[in-house]
Short mmCIF file of C-alpha atoms and ligand atoms in Angstrom, two decimals:
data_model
loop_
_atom_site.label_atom_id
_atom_site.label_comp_id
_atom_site.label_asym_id
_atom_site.label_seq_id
_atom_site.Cartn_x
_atom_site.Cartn_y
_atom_site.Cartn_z
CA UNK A 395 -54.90 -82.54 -16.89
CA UNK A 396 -52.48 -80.76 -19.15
CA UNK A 397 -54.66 -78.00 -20.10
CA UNK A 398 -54.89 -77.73 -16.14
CA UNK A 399 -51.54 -77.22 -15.20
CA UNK A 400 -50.90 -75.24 -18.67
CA UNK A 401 -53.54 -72.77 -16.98
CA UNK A 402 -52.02 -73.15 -13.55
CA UNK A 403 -48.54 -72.35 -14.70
CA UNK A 404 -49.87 -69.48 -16.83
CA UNK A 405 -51.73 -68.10 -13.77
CA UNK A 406 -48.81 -67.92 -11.66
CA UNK A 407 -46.73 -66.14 -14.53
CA UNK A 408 -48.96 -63.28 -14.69
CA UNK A 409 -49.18 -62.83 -11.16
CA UNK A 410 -45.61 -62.87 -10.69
CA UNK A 411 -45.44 -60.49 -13.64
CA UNK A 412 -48.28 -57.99 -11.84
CA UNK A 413 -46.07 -58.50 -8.71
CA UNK A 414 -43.33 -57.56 -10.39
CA UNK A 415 -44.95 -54.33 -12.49
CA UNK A 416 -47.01 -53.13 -9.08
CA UNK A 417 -42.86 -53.06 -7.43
CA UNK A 418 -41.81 -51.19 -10.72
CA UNK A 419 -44.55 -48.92 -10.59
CA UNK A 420 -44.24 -48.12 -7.19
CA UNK A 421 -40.86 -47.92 -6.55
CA UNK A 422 -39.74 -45.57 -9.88
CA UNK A 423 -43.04 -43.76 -10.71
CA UNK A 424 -45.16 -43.03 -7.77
CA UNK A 425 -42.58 -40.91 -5.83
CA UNK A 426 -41.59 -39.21 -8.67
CA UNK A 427 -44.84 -38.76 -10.57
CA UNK A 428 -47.91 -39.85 -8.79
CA UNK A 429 -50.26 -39.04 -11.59
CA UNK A 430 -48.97 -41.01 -14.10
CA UNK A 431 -48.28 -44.01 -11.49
CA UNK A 432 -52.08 -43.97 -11.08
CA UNK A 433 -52.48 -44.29 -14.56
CA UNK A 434 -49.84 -47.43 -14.68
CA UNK A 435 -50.86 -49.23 -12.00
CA UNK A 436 -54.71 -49.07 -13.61
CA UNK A 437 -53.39 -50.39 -16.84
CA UNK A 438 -51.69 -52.85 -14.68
CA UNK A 439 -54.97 -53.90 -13.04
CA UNK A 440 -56.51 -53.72 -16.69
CA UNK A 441 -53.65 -56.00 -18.10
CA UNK A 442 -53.74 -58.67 -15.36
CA UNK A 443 -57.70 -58.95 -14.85
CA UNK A 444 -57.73 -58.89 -19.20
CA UNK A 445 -55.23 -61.99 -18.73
CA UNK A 446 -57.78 -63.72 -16.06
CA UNK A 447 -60.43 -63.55 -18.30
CA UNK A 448 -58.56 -65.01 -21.04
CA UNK A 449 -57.61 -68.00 -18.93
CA UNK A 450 -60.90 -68.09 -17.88
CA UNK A 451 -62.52 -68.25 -21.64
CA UNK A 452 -64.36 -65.55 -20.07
CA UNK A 453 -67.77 -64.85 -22.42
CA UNK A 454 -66.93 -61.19 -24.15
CA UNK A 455 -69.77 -58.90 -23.09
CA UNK A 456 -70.70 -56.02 -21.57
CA UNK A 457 -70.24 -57.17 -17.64
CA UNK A 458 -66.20 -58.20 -19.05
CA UNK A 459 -66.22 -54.23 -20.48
CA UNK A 460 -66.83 -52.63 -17.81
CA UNK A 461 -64.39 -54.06 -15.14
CA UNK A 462 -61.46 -53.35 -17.52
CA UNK A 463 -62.64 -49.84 -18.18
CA UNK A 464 -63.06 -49.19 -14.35
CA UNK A 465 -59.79 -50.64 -13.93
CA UNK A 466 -58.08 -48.85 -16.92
CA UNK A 467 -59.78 -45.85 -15.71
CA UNK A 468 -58.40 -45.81 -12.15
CA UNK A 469 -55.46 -42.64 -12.96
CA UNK A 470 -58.88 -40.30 -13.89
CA UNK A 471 -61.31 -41.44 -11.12
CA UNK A 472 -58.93 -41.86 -8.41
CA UNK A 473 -57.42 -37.83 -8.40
CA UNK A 474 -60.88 -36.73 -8.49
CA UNK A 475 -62.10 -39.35 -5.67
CA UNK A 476 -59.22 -38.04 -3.45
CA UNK A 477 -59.94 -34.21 -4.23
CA UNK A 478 -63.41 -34.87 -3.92
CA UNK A 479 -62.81 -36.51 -0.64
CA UNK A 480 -60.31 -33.79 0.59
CA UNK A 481 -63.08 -31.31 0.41
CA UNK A 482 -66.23 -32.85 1.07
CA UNK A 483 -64.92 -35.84 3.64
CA UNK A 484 -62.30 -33.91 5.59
CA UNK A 485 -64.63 -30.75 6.67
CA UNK A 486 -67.34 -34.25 7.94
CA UNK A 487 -65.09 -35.83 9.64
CA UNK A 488 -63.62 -32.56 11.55
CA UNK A 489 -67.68 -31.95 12.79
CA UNK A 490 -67.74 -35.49 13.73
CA UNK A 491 -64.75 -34.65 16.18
CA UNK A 492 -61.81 -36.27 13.99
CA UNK A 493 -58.57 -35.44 15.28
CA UNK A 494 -57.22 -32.69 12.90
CA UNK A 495 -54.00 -34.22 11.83
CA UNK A 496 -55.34 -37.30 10.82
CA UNK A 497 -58.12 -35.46 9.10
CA UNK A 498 -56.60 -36.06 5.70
CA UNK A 499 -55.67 -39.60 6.23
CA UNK A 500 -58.64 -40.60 7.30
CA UNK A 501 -60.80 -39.12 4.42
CA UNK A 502 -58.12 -40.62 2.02
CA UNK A 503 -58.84 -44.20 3.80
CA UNK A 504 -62.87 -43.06 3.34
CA UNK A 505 -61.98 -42.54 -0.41
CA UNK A 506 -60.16 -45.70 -1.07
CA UNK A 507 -62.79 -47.95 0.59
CA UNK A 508 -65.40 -46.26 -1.44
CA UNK A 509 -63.24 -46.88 -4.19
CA UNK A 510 -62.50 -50.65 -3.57
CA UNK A 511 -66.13 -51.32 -2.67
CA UNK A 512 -66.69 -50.53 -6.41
CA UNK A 513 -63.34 -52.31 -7.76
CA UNK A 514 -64.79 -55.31 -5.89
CA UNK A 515 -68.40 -54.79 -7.38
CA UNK A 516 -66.77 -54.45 -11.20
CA UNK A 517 -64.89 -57.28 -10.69
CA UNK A 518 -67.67 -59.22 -9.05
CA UNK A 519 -69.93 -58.36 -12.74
CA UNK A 520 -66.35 -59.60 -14.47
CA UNK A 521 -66.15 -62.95 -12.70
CA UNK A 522 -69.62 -63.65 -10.62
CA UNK A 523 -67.30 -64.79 -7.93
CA UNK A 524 -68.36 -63.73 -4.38
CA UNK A 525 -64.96 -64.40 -3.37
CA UNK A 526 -63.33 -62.17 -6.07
CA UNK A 527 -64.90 -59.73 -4.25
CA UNK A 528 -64.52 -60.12 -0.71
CA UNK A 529 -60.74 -60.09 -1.46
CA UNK A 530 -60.62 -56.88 -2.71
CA UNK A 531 -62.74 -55.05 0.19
CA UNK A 532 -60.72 -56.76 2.39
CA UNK A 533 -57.31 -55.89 0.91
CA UNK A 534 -58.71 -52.34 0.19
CA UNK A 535 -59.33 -51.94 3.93
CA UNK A 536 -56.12 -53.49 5.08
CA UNK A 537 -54.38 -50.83 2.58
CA UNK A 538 -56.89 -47.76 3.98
CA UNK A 539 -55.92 -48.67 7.57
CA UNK A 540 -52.20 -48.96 6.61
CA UNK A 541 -52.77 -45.71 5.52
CA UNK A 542 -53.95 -44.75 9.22
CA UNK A 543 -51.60 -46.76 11.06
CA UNK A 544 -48.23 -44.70 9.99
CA UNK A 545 -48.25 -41.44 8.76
CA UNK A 546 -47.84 -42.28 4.96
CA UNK A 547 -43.54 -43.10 4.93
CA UNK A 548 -43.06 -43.58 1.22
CA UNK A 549 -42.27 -47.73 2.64
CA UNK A 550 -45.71 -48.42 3.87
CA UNK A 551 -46.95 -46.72 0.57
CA UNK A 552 -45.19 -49.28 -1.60
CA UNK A 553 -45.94 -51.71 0.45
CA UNK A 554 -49.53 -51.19 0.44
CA UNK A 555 -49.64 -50.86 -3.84
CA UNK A 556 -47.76 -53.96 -3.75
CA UNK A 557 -49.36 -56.41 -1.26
CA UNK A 558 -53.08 -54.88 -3.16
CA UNK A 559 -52.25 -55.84 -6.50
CA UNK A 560 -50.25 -58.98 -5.44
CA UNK A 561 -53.63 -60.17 -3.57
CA UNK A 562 -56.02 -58.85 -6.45
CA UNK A 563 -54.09 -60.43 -9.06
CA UNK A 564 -53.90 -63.82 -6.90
CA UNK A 565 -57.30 -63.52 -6.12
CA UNK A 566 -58.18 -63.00 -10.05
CA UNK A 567 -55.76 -66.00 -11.17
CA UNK A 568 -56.83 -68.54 -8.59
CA UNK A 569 -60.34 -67.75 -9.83
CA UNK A 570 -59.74 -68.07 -13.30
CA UNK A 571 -57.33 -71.31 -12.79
CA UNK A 572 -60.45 -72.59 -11.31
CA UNK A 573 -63.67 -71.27 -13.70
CA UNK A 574 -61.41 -73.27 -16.15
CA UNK A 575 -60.96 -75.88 -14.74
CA UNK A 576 -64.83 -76.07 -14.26
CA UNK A 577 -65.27 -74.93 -17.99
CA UNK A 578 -62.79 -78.03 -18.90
CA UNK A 579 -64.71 -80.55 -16.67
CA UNK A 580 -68.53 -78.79 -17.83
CA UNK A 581 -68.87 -78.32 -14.65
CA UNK A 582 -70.48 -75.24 -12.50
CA UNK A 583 -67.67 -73.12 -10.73
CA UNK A 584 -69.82 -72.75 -8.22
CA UNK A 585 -71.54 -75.63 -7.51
CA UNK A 586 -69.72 -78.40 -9.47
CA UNK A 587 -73.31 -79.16 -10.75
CA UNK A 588 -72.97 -80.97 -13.99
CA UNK A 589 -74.17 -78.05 -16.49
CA UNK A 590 -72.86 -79.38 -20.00
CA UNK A 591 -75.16 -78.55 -22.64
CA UNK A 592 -77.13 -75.83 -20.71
CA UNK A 593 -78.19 -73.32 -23.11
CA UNK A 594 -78.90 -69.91 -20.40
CA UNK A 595 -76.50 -68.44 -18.68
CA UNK A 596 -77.46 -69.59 -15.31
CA UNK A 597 -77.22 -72.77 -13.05
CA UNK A 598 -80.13 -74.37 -13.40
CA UNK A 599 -78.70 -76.11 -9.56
CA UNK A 600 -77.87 -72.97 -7.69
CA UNK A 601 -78.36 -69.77 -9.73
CA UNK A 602 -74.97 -68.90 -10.16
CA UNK A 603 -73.94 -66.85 -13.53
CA UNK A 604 -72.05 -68.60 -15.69
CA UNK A 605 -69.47 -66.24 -17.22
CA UNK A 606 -67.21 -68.56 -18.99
CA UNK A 607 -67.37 -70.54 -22.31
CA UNK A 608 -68.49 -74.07 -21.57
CA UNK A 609 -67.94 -77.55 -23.75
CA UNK A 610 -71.35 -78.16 -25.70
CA UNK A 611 -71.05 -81.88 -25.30
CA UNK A 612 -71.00 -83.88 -22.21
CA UNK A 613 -66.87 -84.14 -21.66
CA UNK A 614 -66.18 -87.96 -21.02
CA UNK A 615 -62.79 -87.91 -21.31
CA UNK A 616 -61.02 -85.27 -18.88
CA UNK A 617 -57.10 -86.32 -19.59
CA UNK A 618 -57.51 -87.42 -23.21
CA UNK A 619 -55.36 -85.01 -24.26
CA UNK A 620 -52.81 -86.07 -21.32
CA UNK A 621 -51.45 -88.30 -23.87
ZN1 ZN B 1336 -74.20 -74.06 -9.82
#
């Protein structure tokens, strides 16, 4: 039970520090220097989803790689995702019959799905949570319609970086608060299926990957170390 709310209390930390960082970020860097916010704000992502895994006891490898190099990668793929979208995208959407002042908007909000489609998939190889996922296409969207909605005002900008690395980071830390709490317990995070002692990384119940570091012994004694 200790080592539970150790990891709880640690989880909350570093997503109030993300919080905190994503506000910096956005509010000094990005107005004045938009490049090299991009490159912040995906060592940001890198830091925090680093930090997840480490609460997590996630298994080094190379599905843990390549989330934090997408993620610390995000200030070189993004400008070339938006140019690429500027060109290609804009010129679709105007033959499709796209209003042609929210041409650029709405092949920006084409570019950042696209682009949290694949931040969802990464993290999705990092943490074999479905639900990982599904929080970041769904934030992603709510941040490319924001982007629709009003015409970009610096506010709904920072709002937007904010609430999408405020829910990412939650998303990441309630995940790893509960793989190890699962790890703790030998327990599948998926399933809760007993899986102490299983020697692949798979559920032999439901399938599921098993990314983090598991007791090798049956754990009898959950709040020994209580005392
Ligand atoms: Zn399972």
């Amino acid at each position: 039970m200790q080592l539970t709310s150790t990891i709880v209390r640690s989880a909350v930390v570093v997503w109030l520090l993300a919080v905190l960082a994503a506000t910096a970020i956005a509010h000094w860097i990005l107005p004045e220097d938009p490049h090299a916010a991009l490159f912040a704000l995906g060592l940001l992502c890198m830091t925090y989803t680093l930090a997840a895994f480490a609460l997590a006891r996630r298994i080094p490898g190379p599905t843990a790689l390549m989330p934090l190099a997408w993620a610390a990668a995000f200030g070189m793929w993004m400008p070339i995702a938006q140019d690429y979208g500027a060109d290609q995208f804009a010129p679709m959407l105007a033959n499709m019959g796209a209003p042609e002042a929210l041409l650029q908007q709405l092949a920006l909000a084409t570019v950042l799905l696209a682009g949290g489609i694949m931040t969802g998939a990464m993290l999705y190889l990092g943490t074999a949570s479905s639900a990982v996922f599904v929080h970041v296409v769904v934030l992603t969207a709510l941040v490319a319609g924001a982007t629709l909605s009003h015409h970009e005002t610096p506010g709904t900008t920072l709002a937007a970086v904010i609430a999408w690395h405020a829910g990412v980071a939650g998303s990441l830390m309630r995940w790893a608060s509960h793989a190890a709490w699962a790890a703790k317990q030998g327990l599948c995070p998926a399933c809760g299926e007993d899986i102490t002692g299983v020697r692949d990384r798979v559920c032999p119940a439901c399938k599921a990957a098993i990314v983090t570091a598991m007791p090798a012994k049956p754990n009898t004694q959950p709040a020994k170390r209580a005392a």
